[in-house]
Short mmCIF file of C-alpha atoms and ligand atoms in Angstrom, two decimals:
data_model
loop_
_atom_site.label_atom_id
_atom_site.label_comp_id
_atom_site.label_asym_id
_atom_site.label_seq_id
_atom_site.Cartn_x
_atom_site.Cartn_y
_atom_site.Cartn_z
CA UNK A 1 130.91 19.51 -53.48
CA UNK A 2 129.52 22.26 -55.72
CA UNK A 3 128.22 19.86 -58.04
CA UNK A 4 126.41 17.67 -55.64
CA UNK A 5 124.69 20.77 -54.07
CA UNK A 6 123.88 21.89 -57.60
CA UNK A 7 122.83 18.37 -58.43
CA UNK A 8 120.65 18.44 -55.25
CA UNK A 9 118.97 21.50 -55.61
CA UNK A 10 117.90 20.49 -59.15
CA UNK A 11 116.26 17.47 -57.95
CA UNK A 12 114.29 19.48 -55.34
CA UNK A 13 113.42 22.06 -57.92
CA UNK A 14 112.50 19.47 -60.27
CA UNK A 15 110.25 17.49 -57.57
CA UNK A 16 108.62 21.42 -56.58
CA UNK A 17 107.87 21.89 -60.56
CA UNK A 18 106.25 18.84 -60.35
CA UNK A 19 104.35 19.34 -57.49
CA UNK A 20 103.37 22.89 -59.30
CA UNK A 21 102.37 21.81 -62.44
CA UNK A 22 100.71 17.99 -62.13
CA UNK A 23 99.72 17.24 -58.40
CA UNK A 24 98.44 20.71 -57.27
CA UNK A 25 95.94 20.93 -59.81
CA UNK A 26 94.15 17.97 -58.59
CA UNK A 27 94.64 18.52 -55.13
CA UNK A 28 93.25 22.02 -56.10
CA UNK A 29 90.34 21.09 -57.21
CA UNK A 30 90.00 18.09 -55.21
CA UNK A 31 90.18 20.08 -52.21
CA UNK A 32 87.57 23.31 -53.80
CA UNK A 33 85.03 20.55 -54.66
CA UNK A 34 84.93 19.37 -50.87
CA UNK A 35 85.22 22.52 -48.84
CA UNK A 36 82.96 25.06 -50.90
CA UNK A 37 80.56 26.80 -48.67
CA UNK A 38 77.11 26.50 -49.84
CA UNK A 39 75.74 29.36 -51.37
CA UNK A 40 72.64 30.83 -49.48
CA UNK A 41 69.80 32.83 -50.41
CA UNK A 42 67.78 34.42 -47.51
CA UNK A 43 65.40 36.83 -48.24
CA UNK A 44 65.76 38.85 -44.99
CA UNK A 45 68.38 39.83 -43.13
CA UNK A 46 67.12 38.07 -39.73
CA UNK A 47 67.46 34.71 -41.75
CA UNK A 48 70.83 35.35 -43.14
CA UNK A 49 72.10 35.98 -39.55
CA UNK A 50 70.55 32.83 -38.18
CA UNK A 51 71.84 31.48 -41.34
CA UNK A 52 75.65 32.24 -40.54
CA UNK A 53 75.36 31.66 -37.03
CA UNK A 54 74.39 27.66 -37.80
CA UNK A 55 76.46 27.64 -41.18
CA UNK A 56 79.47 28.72 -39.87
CA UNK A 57 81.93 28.47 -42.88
CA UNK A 58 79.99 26.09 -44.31
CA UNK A 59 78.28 28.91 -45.71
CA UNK A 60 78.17 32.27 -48.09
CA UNK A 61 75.18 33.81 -47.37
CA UNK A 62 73.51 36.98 -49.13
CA UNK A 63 69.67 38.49 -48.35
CA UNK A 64 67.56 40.30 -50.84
CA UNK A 65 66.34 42.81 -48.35
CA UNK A 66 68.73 45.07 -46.26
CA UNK A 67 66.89 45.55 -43.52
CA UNK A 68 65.07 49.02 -43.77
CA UNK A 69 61.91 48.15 -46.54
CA UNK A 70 58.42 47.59 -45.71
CA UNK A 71 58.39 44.16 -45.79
CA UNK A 72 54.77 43.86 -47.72
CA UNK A 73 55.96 46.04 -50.26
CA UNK A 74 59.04 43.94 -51.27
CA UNK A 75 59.51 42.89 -55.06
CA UNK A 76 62.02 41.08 -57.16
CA UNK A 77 64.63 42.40 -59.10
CA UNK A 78 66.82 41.11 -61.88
CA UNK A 79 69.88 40.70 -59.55
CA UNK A 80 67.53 38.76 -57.23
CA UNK A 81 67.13 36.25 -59.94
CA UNK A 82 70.57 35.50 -60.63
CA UNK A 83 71.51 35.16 -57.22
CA UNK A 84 68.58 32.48 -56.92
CA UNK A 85 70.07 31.16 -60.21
CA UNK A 86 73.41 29.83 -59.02
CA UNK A 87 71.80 29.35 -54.82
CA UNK A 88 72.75 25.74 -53.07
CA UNK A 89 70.14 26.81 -50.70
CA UNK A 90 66.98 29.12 -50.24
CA UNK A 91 66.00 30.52 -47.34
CA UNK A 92 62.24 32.46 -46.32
CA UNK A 93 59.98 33.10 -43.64
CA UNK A 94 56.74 32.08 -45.29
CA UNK A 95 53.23 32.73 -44.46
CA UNK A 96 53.06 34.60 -47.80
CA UNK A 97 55.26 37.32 -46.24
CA UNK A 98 57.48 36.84 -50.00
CA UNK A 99 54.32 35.68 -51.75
CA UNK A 100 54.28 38.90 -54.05
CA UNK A 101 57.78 38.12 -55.30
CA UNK A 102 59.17 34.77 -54.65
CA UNK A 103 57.24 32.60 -56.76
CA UNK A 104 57.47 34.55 -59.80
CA UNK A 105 61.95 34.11 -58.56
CA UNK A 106 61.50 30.54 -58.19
CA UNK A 107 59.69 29.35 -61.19
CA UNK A 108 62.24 32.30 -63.33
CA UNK A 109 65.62 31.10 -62.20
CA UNK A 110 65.50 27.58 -63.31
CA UNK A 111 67.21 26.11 -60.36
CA UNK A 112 65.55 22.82 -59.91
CA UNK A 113 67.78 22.60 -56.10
CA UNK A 114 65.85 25.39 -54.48
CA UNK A 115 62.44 24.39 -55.66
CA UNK A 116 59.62 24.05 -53.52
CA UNK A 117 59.91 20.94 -51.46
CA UNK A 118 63.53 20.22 -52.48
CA UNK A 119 65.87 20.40 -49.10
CA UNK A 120 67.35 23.63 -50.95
CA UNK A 121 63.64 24.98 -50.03
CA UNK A 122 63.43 26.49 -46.39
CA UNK A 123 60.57 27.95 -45.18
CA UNK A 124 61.63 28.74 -41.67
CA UNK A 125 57.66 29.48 -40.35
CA UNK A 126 56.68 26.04 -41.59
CA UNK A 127 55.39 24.01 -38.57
CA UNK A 128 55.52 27.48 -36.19
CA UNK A 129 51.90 28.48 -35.17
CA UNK A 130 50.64 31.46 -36.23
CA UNK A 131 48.82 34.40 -35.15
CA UNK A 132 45.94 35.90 -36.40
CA UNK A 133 44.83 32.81 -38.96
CA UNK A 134 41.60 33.92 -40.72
CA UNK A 135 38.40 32.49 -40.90
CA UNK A 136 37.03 33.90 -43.69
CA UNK A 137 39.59 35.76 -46.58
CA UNK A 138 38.52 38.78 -48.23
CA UNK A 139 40.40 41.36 -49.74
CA UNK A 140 38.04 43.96 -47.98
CA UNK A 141 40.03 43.34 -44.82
CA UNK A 142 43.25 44.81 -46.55
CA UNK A 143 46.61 43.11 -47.09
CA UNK A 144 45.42 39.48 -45.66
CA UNK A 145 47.39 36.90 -45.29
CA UNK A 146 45.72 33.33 -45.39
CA UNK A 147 48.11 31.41 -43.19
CA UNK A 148 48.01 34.05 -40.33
CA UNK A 149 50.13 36.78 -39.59
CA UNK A 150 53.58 36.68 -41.29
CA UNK A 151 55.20 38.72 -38.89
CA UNK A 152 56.91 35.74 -36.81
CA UNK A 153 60.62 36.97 -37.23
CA UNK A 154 59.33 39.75 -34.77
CA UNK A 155 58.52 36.78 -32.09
CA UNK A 156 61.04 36.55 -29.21
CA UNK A 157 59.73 33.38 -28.75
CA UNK A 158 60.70 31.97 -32.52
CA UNK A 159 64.68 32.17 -32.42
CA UNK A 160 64.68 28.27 -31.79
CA UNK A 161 62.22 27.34 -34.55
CA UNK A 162 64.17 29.33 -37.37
CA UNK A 163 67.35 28.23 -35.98
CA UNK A 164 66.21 24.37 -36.21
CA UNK A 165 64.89 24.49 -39.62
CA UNK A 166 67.52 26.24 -41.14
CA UNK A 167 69.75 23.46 -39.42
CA UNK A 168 67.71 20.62 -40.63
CA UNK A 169 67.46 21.52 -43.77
CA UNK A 170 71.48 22.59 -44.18
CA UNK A 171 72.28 18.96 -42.21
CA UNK A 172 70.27 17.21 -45.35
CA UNK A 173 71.87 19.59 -48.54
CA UNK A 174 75.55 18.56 -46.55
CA UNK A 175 75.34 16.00 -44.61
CA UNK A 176 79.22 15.79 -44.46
CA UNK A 177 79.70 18.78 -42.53
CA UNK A 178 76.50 17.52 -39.77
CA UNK A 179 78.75 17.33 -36.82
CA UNK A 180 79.87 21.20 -37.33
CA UNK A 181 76.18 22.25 -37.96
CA UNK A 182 74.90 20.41 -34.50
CA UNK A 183 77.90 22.21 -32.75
CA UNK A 184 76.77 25.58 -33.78
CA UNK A 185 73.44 25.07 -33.26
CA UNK A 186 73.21 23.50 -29.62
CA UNK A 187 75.97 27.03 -28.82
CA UNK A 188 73.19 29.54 -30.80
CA UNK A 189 70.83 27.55 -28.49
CA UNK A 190 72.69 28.30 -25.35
CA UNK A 191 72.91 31.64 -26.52
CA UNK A 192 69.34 32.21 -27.05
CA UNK A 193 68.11 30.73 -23.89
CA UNK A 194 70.35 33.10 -22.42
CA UNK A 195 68.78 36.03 -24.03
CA UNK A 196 65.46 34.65 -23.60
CA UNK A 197 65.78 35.18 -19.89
CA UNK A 198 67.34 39.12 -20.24
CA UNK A 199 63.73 39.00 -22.35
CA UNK A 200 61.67 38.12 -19.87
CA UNK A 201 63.33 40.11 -17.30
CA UNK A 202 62.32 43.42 -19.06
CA UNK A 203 58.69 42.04 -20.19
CA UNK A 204 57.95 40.29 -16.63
CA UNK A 205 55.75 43.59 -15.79
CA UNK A 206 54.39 44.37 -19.37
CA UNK A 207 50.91 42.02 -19.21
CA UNK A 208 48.29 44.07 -20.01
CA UNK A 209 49.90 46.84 -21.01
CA UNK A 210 48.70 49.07 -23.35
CA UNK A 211 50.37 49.90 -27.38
CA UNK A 212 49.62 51.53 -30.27
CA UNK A 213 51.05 49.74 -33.58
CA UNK A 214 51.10 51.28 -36.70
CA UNK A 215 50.74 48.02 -38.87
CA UNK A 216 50.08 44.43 -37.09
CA UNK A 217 53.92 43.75 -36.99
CA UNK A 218 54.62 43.55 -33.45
CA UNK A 219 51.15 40.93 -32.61
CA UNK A 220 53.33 38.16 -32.11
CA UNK A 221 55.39 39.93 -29.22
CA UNK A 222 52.41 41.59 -27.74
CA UNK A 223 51.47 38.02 -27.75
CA UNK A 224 54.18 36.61 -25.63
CA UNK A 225 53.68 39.65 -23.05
CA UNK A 226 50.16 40.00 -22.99
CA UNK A 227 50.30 42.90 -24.61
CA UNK A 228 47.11 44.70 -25.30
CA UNK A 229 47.02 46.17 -28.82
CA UNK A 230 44.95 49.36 -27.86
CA UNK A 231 44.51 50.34 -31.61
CA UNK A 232 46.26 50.45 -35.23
CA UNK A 233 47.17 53.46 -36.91
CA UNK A 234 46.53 51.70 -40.48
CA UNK A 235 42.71 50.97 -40.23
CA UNK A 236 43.13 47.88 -42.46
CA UNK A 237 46.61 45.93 -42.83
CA UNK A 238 48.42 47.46 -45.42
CA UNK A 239 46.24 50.39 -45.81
CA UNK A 240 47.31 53.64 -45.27
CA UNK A 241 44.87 55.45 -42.48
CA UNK A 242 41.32 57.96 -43.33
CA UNK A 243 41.43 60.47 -41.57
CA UNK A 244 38.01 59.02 -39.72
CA UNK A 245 39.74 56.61 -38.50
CA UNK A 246 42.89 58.58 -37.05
CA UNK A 247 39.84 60.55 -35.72
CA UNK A 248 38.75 57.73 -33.87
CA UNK A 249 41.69 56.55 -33.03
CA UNK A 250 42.80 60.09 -31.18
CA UNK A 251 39.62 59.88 -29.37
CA UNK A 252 40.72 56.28 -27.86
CA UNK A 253 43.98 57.29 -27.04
CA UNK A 254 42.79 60.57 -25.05
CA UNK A 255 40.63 58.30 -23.29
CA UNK A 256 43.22 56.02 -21.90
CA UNK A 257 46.03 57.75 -22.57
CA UNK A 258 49.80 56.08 -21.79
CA UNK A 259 50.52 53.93 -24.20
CA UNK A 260 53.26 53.89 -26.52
CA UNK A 261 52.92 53.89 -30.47
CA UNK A 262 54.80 51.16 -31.82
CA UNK A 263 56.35 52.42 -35.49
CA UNK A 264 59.14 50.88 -37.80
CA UNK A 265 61.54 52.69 -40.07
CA UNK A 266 58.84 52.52 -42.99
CA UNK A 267 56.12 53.37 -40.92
CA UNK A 268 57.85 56.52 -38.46
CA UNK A 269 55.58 58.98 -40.85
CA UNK A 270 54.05 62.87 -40.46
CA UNK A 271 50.59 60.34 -39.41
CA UNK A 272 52.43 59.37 -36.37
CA UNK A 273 53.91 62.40 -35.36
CA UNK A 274 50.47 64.36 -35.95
CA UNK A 275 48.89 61.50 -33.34
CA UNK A 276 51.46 61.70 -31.50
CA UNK A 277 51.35 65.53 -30.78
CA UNK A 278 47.09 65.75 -30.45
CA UNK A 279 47.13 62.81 -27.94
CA UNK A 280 50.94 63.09 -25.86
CA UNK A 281 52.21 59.34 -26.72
CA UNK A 282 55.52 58.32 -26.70
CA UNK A 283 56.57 57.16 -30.38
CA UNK A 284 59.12 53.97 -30.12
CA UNK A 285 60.99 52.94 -32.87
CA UNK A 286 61.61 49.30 -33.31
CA UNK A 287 63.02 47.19 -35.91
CA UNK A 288 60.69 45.47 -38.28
CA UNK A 289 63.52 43.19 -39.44
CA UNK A 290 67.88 43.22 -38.74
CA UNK A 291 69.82 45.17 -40.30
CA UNK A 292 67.44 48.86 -40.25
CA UNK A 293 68.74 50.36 -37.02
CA UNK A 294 72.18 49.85 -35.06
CA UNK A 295 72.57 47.54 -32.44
CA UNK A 296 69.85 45.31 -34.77
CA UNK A 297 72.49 43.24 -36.95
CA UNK A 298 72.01 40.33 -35.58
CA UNK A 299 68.64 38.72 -34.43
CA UNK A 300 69.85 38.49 -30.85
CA UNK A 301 70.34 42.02 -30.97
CA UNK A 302 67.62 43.10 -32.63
CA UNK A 303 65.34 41.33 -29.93
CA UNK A 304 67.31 42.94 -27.13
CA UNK A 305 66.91 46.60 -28.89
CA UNK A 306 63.05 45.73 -29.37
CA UNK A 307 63.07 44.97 -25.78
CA UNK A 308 65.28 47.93 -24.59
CA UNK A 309 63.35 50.58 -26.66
CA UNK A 310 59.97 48.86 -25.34
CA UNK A 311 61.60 49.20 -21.76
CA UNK A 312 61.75 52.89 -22.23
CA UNK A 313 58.59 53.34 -24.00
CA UNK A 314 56.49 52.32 -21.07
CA UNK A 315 58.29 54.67 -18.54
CA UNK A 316 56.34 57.23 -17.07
CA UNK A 317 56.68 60.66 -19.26
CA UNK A 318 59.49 63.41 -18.61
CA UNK A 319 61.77 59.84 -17.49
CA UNK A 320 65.30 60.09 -18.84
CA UNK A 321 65.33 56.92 -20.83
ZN1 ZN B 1 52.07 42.76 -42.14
#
């Protein structure tokens, strides 16, 4: 009786050694090869949460920019180029928003998968239209931007376009895994037609209203309000103010006075303040990007903080927000 059981037990042990040390292996790496998440490269936070959202874990996705930085003054970094090295996919907004610092990542990290028109390559503004396209390009202007205004992530209206691209373009590096991509994506859709309608709740009153901006960021959701941009606080994109032209500006404001100034984390200076003192305008923070202020991790909620803070911004002053 004891000897059977012993006998029995060495069988099993011998058929779990086996198991251990010649079929797991292979099923090991068998099952690794087939179910490693793509590794993504987005180079702003907005893109990696889109990213996740449609990737689901499909994906590992990392951003070179946390969510704080002026996004024109952005550059690349050594640990930027060896995440780019080993990337399945790259991910950007475009309209030469990266163009001081991408290309110079690209042609450095030898990864012939996330090279320009490769599906590795998204450009999540490609086929959006812009804002703000120039007709003539001159430096004089300040920080121009040939294809229009970069500035789209700040769009309420371009959730759906990023979201599609990045979908597209994941659905043709892993085709395998379409069905799960398409499921994500039609729920993120539900979810941002949803949102788009707490959106235009708060905006339904805001055409015509007046703002102040510090830097042409938010053009592309005083577009989709008919917002009027009453005056910038950089003279020039990119350029910091003369005091002639805060002069000016001052003088505008006192003459129709009411409207908010528009700043970002960057941009939330001693300028602003001082304008904000001579002429009695509200300042309103916003996000320029996710990831700089709480309740802005995701792009949903970034929107719905742009919208909130804007919400508060236009009531009348001495109103409890
Ligand atoms: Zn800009």
């Amino acid at each position: 009786m004891q000897n059977t059981h012993l006998i029995r037990f060495s069988r099993r042990g011998f058929a779990a050694l086996f198991l251990v040390l010649v079929a797991a292996p292979f099923v090991l790496t068998r099952a690794a090869s087939a179910a490693d998440p793509l590794k993504v490269v987005c180079t702003l936070p907005d893109l990696a949460d889109i990213t996740r959202v449609i990737g689901g874990d499909r994906v590992e996705v990392s951003t070179l920019y946390k969510g704080k930085e002026n996004t024109h003054a952005l550059t690349g970094k050594p640990s930027h180029l060896v995440a780019l090295s080993r990337a399945d996919v790259f991910v950007q907004i475009g309209l030469s928003l990266e163009s001081g610092f991408v290309p110079g990542l690209l042609e450095n990290c030898r990864n012939a998968k996330i090279a320009p028109g490769k599906p590795g390559f998204v450009n999540v503004s490609e086929g959006f239209r812009a804002l703000d396209v120039p007709t003539a390009l001159t430096r004089k202007d300040g920080d121009i931007h040939p294809q229009g205004n970069p500035h789209m992530n700040l769009d309420p209206r371009a959730g759906m376009h990023m979201a599609r691209v990045i979908h597209d373009h994941l659905v043709e590096v892993d085709p395998g895994s379409k069905a799960g991509y398409d499921e994500r994506f039609a729920l993120y859709s539900k979810k941002l037609e949803e949102a788009s309608v707490r959106w235009t709740a708060l905006g339904k009153d805001w055409k015509a209203k007046r703002i102040v901006v510090y830097h042409k960021e938010y053009n592309y959701l005083a577009d989709a309000y008919g917002l009027v941009i009453q005056g910038s606080i950089e003279s020039k994109p990119g350029i910091p103010p003369t005091p002639n032209h805060i002069a000016g500006l001052v003088e505008t404001m006192k003459q129709e006075p009411g409207a908010p100034i528009l700043t970002a984390l960057w941009s939330n200076n001693d300028t602003v303040s001082e304008i904000a003192r001579a002429t009695g305008a509200r300042i309103v923070e916003l996000p320029n990007m996710c990831g700089g202020l709480t309740g802005a991790e995701s792009w949903i909620g970034m929107m719905d903080l742009i919208h909130e803070r804007l919400t508060g911004g236009f009531k009348p002053q001495g109103d409890a927000r």
